[in-house]
Amino acid sequence: MQNLEHITEENFIAYGKCELAATETLAVQKHIGACEMCREKLAQKFDITKTYSA
């Protein structure tokens, strides 16, 4: 995943289930830290408190 690409639905689900490879997990976390839109989507999808900041 390139940092500029938004997280796919498939990766959101896999991330939430801890099914991504370590490198993919790090890429998702890095992207979430930089992308407010994906951070919001993740928070809504998994009803979590926003713990990531830009």
GROMACS .gro file of C-alpha atoms in nm:
model
   54
    1MET     CA    1   0.000   0.000   0.000
    2GLN     CA    2   0.139   0.336  -0.095
    3ASN     CA    3   0.089   0.607   0.164
    4LEU     CA    4  -0.126   0.816  -0.074
    5GLU     CA    5  -0.371   0.535  -0.150
    6HIS     CA    6  -0.671   0.502   0.077
    7ILE     CA    7  -0.719   0.179   0.267
    8THR     CA    8  -0.933  -0.074   0.083
    9GLU     CA    9  -1.244  -0.224   0.240
   10GLU     CA   10  -1.069  -0.561   0.237
   11ASN     CA   11  -0.771  -0.422   0.428
   12PHE     CA   12  -0.995  -0.247   0.682
   13ILE     CA   13  -1.159  -0.580   0.760
   14ALA     CA   14  -0.829  -0.770   0.770
   15TYR     CA   15  -0.675  -0.500   0.990
   16GLY     CA   16  -0.968  -0.517   1.231
   17LYS     CA   17  -0.930  -0.895   1.252
   18CYS     CA   18  -0.549  -0.873   1.289
   19GLU     CA   19  -0.509  -1.077   0.970
   20LEU     CA   20  -0.261  -0.855   0.786
   21ALA     CA   21   0.108  -0.934   0.756
   22ALA     CA   22   0.331  -0.722   0.978
   23THR     CA   23   0.445  -0.502   0.690
   24GLU     CA   24   0.086  -0.443   0.578
   25THR     CA   25  -0.021  -0.362   0.934
   26LEU     CA   26   0.256  -0.102   0.960
   27ALA     CA   27   0.154   0.049   0.626
   28VAL     CA   28  -0.210   0.074   0.738
   29GLN     CA   29  -0.108   0.231   1.070
   30LYS     CA   30   0.117   0.481   0.894
   31HIS     CA   31  -0.160   0.572   0.652
   32ILE     CA   32  -0.418   0.608   0.930
   33GLY     CA   33  -0.180   0.842   1.110
   34ALA     CA   34  -0.165   1.067   0.804
   35CYS     CA   35  -0.516   1.035   0.657
   36GLU     CA   36  -0.808   1.182   0.849
   37MET     CA   37  -1.061   1.028   0.611
   38CYS     CA   38  -0.937   0.673   0.670
   39ARG     CA   39  -0.902   0.739   1.043
   40GLU     CA   40  -1.269   0.844   1.054
   41LYS     CA   41  -1.374   0.543   0.849
   42LEU     CA   42  -1.181   0.307   1.078
   43ALA     CA   43  -1.334   0.466   1.388
   44GLN     CA   44  -1.686   0.432   1.243
   45LYS     CA   45  -1.632   0.081   1.113
   46PHE     CA   46  -1.502  -0.056   1.441
   47ASP     CA   47  -1.666   0.196   1.676
   48ILE     CA   48  -1.336   0.283   1.837
   49THR     CA   49  -1.202   0.593   2.000
   50LYS     CA   50  -0.966   0.781   1.775
   51THR     CA   51  -0.620   0.701   1.905
   52TYR     CA   52  -0.428   0.810   1.599
   53SER     CA   53  -0.320   1.164   1.537
   54ALA     CA   54  -0.186   1.332   1.228
   0.00000   0.00000   0.00000
